[in-house]
Coordinates of C-alpha atoms (C1' of nucleotides) in Angstrom, one line a residue:
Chain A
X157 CA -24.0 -70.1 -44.4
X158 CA -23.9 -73.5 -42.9
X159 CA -24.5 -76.9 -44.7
X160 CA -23.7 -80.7 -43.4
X161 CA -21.3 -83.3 -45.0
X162 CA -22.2 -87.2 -44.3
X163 CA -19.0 -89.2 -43.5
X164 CA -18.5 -93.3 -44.1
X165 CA -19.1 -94.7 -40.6
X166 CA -17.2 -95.0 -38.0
X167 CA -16.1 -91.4 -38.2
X168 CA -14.6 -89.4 -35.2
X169 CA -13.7 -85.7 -35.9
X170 CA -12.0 -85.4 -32.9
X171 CA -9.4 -88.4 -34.3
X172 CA -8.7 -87.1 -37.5
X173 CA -7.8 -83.6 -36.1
X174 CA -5.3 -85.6 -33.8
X175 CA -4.1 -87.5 -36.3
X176 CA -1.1 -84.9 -37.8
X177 CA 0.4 -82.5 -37.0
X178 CA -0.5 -80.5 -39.3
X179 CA -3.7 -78.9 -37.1
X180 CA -0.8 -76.7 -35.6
X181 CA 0.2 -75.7 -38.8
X182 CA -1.3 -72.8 -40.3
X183 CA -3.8 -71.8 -41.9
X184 CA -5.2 -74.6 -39.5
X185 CA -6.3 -73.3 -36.2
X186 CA -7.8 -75.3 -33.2
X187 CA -11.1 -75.3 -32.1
X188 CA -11.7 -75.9 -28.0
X189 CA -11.5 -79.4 -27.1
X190 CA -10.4 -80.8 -30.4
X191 CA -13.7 -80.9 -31.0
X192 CA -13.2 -79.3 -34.8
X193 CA -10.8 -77.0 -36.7
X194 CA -11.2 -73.6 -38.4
X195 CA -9.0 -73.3 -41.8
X196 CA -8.4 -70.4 -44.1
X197 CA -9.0 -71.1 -47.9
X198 CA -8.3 -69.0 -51.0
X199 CA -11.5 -70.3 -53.0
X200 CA -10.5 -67.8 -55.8
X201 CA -7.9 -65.4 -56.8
X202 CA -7.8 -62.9 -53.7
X203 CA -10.8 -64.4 -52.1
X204 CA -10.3 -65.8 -48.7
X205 CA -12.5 -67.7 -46.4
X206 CA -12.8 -68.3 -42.9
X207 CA -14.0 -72.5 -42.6
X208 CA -14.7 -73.8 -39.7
X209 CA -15.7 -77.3 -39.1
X210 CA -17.8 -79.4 -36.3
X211 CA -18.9 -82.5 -35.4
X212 CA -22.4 -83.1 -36.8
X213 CA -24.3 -86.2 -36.8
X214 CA -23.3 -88.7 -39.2
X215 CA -20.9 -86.4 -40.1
X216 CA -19.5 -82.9 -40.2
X217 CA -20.9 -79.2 -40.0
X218 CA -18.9 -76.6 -42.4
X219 CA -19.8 -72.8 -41.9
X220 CA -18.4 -69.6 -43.5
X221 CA -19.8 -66.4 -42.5
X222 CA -18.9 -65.1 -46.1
X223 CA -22.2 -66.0 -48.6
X224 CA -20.7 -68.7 -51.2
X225 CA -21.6 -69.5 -54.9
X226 CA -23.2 -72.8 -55.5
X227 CA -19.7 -73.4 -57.0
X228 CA -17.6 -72.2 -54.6
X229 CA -20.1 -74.2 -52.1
X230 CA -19.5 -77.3 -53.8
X231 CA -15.1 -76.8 -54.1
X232 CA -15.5 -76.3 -50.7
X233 CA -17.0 -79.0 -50.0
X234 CA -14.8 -81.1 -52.0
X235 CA -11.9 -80.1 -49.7
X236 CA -13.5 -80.8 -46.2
X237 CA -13.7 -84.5 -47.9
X238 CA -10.6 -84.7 -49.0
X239 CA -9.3 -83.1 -46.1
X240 CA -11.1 -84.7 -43.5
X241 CA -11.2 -88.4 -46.0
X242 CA -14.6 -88.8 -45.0
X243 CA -15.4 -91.0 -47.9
X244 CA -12.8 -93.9 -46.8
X245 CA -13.5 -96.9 -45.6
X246 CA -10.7 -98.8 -43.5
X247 CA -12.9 -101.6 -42.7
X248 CA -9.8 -104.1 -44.2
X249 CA -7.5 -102.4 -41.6
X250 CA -9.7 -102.6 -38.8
X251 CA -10.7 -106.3 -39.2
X252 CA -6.3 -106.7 -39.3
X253 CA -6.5 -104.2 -36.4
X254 CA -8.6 -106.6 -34.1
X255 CA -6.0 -109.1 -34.1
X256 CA -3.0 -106.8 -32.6
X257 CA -3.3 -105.6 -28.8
X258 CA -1.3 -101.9 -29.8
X259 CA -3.9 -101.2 -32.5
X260 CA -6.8 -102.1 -30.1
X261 CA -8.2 -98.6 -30.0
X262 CA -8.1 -97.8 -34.0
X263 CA -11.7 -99.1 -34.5
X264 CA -13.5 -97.9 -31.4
X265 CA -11.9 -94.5 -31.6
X266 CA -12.0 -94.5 -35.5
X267 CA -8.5 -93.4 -36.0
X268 CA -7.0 -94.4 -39.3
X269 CA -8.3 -91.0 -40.9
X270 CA -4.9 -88.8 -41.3
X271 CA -6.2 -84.9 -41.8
X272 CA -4.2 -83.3 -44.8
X273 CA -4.3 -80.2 -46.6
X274 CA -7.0 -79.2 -49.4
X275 CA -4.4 -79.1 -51.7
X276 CA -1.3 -82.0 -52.3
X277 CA 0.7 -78.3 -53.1
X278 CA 0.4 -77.1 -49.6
X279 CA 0.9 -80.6 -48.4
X280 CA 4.7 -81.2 -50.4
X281 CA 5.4 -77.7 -49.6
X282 CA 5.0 -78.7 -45.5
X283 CA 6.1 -81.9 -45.7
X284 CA 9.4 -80.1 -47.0
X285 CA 9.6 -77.8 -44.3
X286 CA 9.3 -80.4 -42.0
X287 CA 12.6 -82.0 -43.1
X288 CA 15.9 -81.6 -41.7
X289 CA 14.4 -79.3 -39.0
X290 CA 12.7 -79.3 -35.4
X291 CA 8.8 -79.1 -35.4
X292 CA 9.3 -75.6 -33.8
X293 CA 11.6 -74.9 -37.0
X294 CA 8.7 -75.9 -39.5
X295 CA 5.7 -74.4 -37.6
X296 CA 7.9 -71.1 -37.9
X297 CA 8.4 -71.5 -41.7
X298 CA 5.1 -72.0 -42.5
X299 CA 3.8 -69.0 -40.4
X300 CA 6.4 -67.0 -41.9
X301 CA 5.2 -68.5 -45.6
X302 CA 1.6 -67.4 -45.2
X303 CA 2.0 -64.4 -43.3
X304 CA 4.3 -63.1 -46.3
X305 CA 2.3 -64.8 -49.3
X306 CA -0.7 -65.7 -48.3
X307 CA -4.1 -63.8 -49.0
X308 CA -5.7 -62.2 -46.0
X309 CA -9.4 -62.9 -45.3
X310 CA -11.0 -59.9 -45.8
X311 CA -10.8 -57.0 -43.3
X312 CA -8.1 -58.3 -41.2
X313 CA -4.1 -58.6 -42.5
X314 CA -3.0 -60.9 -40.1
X315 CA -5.3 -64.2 -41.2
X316 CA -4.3 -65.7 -44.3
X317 CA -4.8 -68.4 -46.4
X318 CA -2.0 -70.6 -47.6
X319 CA -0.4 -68.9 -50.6
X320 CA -1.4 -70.5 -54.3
X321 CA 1.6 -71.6 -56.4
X322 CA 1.1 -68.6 -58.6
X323 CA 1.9 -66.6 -55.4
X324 CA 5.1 -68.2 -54.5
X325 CA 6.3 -68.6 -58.1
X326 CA 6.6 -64.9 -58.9
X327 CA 8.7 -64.1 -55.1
X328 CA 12.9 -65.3 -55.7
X329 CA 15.1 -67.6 -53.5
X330 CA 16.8 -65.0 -52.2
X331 CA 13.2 -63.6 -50.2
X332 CA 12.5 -67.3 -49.1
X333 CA 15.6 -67.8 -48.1
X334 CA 16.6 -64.2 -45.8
X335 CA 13.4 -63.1 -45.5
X336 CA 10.9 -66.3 -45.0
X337 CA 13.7 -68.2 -43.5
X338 CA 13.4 -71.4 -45.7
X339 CA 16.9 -71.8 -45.3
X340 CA 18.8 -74.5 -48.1
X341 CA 14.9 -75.4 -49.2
X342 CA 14.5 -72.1 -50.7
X343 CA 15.1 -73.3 -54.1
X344 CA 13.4 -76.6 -53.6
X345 CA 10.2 -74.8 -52.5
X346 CA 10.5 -72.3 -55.3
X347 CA 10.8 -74.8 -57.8
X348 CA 7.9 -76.9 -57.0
X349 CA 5.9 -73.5 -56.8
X350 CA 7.1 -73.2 -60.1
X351 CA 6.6 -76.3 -61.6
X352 CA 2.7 -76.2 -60.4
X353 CA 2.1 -72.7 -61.6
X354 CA 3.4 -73.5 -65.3
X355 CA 1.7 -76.9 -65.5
X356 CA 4.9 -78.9 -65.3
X357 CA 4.0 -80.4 -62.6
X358 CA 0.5 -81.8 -61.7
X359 CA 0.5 -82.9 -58.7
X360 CA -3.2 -82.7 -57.8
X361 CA -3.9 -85.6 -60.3
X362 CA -1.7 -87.7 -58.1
X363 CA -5.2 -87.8 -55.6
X364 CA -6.6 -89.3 -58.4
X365 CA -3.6 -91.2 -59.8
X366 CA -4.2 -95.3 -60.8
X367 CA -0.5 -95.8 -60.8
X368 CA 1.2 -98.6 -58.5
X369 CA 2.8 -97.0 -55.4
X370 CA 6.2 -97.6 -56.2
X371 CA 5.9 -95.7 -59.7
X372 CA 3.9 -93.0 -57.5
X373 CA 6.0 -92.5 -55.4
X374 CA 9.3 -92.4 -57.6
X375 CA 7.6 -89.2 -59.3
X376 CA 7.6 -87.7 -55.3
X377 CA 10.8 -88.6 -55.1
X378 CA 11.7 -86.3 -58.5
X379 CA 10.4 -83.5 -56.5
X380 CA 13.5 -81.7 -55.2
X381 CA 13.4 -82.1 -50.8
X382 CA 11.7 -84.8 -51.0
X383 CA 13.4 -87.9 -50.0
X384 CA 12.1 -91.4 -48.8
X385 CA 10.8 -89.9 -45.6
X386 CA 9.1 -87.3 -47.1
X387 CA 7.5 -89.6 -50.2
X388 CA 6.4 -91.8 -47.7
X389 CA 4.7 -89.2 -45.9
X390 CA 3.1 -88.3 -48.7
X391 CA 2.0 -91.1 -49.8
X392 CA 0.5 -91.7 -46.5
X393 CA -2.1 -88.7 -46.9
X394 CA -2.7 -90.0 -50.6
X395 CA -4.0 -92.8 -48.9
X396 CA -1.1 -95.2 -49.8
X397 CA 0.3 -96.8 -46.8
X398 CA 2.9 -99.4 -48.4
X399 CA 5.9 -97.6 -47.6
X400 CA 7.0 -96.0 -43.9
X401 CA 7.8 -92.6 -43.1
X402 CA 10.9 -93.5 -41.4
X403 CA 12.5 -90.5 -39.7
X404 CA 15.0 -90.2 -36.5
X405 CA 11.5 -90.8 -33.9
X406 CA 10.7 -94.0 -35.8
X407 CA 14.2 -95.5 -35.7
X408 CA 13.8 -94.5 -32.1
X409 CA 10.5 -96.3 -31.1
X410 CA 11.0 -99.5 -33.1
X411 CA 14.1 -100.1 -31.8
X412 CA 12.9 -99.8 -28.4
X413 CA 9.9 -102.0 -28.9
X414 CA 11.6 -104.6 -31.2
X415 CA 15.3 -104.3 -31.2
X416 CA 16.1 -103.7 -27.0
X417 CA 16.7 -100.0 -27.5
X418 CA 20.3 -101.1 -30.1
X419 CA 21.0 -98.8 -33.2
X420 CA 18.9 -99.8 -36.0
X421 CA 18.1 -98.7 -40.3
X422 CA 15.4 -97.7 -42.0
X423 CA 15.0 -101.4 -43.0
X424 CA 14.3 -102.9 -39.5
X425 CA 11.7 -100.6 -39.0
X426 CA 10.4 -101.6 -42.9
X427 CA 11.2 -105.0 -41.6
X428 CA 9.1 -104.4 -38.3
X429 CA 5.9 -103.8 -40.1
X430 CA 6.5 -106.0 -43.4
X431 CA 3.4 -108.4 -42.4
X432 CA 0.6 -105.6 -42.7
X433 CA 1.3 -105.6 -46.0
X434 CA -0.6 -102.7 -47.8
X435 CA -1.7 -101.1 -44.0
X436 CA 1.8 -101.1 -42.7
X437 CA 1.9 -96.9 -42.6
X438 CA -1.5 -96.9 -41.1
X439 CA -0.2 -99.7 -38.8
X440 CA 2.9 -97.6 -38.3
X441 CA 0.9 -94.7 -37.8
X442 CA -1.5 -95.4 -35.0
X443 CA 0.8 -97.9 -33.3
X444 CA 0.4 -97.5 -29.5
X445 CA 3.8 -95.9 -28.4
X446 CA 2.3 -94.3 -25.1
X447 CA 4.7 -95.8 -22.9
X448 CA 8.1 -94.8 -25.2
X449 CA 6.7 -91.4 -25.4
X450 CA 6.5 -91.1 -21.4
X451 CA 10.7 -91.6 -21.8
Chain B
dG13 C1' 24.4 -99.0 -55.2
dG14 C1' 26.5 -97.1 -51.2
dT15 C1' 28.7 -93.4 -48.5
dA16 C1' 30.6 -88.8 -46.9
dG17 C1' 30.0 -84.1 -46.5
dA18 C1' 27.4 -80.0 -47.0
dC19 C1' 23.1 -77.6 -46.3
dC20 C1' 20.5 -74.1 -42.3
dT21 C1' 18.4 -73.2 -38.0
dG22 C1' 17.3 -73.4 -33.2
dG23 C1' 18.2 -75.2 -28.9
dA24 C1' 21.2 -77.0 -25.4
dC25 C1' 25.2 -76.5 -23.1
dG26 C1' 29.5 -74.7 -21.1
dC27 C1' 32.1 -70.7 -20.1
Chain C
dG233 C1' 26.0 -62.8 -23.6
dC234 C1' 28.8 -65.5 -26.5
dG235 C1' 30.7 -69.5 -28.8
dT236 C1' 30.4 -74.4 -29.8
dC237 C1' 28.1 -78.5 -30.7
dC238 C1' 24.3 -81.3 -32.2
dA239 C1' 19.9 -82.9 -34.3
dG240 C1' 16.9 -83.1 -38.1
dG241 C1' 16.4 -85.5 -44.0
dT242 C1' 18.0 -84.6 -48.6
dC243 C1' 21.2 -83.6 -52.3
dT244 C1' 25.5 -84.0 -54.7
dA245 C1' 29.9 -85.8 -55.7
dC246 C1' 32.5 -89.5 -55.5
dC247 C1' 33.9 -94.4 -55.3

DNA sequence: GGTAGACCTGGACGC
DNA sequence: GCGTCCAGGTCTACC
């Protein structure tokens, strides 16, 4: 079955799926040309479906092969918003945006849309693997997480969806640590698993949450393996862009745009972006660094 | 509040 | 092929 999902204008499918990262992470998988993105989604206990998403007009095209509830239709939905943000509106940052020559293209190629994860679970659980590691280091950890944990779409065993928190609550830090490879974030992933499955933890809510970002964010920063880089991150795909994800590439890029290439902290770069106020992470985000990335 | 050392892995490098 | 070194954020212990 195939239904349409408006998004708030300007939308460009092809810039949110660019936007992260995380469309070479799986579940996600690539469509040709960027175009869209296929993702596998455990609507229900040991039901998995194969998404796939395309541009439409005025919005986005979902399909699933599999026929759907009108339930599981509208949780699905649900996610391909949340994933995709087509409900925001970054008309504030683009009026900002006009003003700055390396954030000339944000409105005409309506970036500013960062894609995440259906669930804030699977994206703390990826933002932790990304940590302390090489990007080759965390796309290998989350393969080996889903291929071990996560339920297969039907007929096949080697597409799976990401594993639920029930599913990586009842494995042990010794499996995620030898056998999944999580290495020292073994017990950090565990625990948050944990934490979500009893109810401890709620994180979900936080997509919702009317706290101020600091307070937000110093409940992220409870979450064991996640530091200010990785709050900030997170913050970033719950649409909070007050605080920078400041990791060893941004010390490297601000410096050499602002600070001729010398040794710099996490608070030059803060400092760097201080005037865009409550856009500084988008501002951060879509910066033009083309030419540094050419080094 | 600030700092040093440990954590774990893969990749680069030298032999 | 093997051993060594280093990069990548966070945690803990200590001052």
């Amino acid at each position: 079955m195939q239904w349409t999902l408006p998004a708030n204008p300007p939308f460009s499918l092809a810039s949110v799926v660019r936007s992260h990262g995380w469309i070479q992470l799986l579940p996600f998988a690539r469509q040709e040309g960027d175009e869209g993105f296929g993702y596998i989604r455990e609507l229900a206990p040991d039901r998995a479906v194969d998404v796939r998403v395309t541009v439409a007009t005025g919005g986005v095209s979902v399909e699933v092969e599999t026929p759907l509830t009108a339930a599981e239709q509208d949780s699905l939905s649900r996610d391909v918003r949340w994933m995709l943000g087509l409900n925001q509106d970054l008309s504030a940052f683009y009026h900002l945006a006009r003003h700055e020559s390396k954030l000339a293209q944000v409105e005409e190629a309506a970036q500013g849309r960062i894609l995440r994860s259906p669930t804030l679970f699977e994206d703390t659980v990826k933002t932790i693997l990304t940590t302390n590691t090489a990007w080759s280091g965390t796309k290998r950890m989350v393969k080996a997480l889903v291929s071990q944990f996560g339920v297969p779409l039907p007929g096949t065993s080697d597409r799976r969806a990401f594993p639920a928190p029930h599913r990586l609550a009842m494995t042990d830090e010794a499996t995620l640590r030898n056998e999944t490879r999580l290495g020292y974030r073994a017990p950090h992933v565990l625990a948050l698993a944990r934490a979500v499955d009893s109810g401890d933890l709620d994180l979900e809510s936080c997509k919702t949450s009317d706290l101020p970002t600091p307070q937000l964010r110093k409940e992220l920063l409870a979450i064991k393996g996640v530091g200010p880089y990785a709050a900030a991150n997170l913050l970033m795909l719950l649409e909070r862009y007050d605080f920078l994800p400041v990791d060893s590439w941004a010390l490297k890029v601000v410096s050499h745009e602002w600070y001729g290439g010398e040794p710099i902290g996490p608070d030059e770069v803060e400092a760097s972006f201080a005037h865009w106020g409550p856009w500084k992470g988008l501002a951060y985000w879509f910066w033009d660094w083309s030419y540094l990335a050419q080094d």
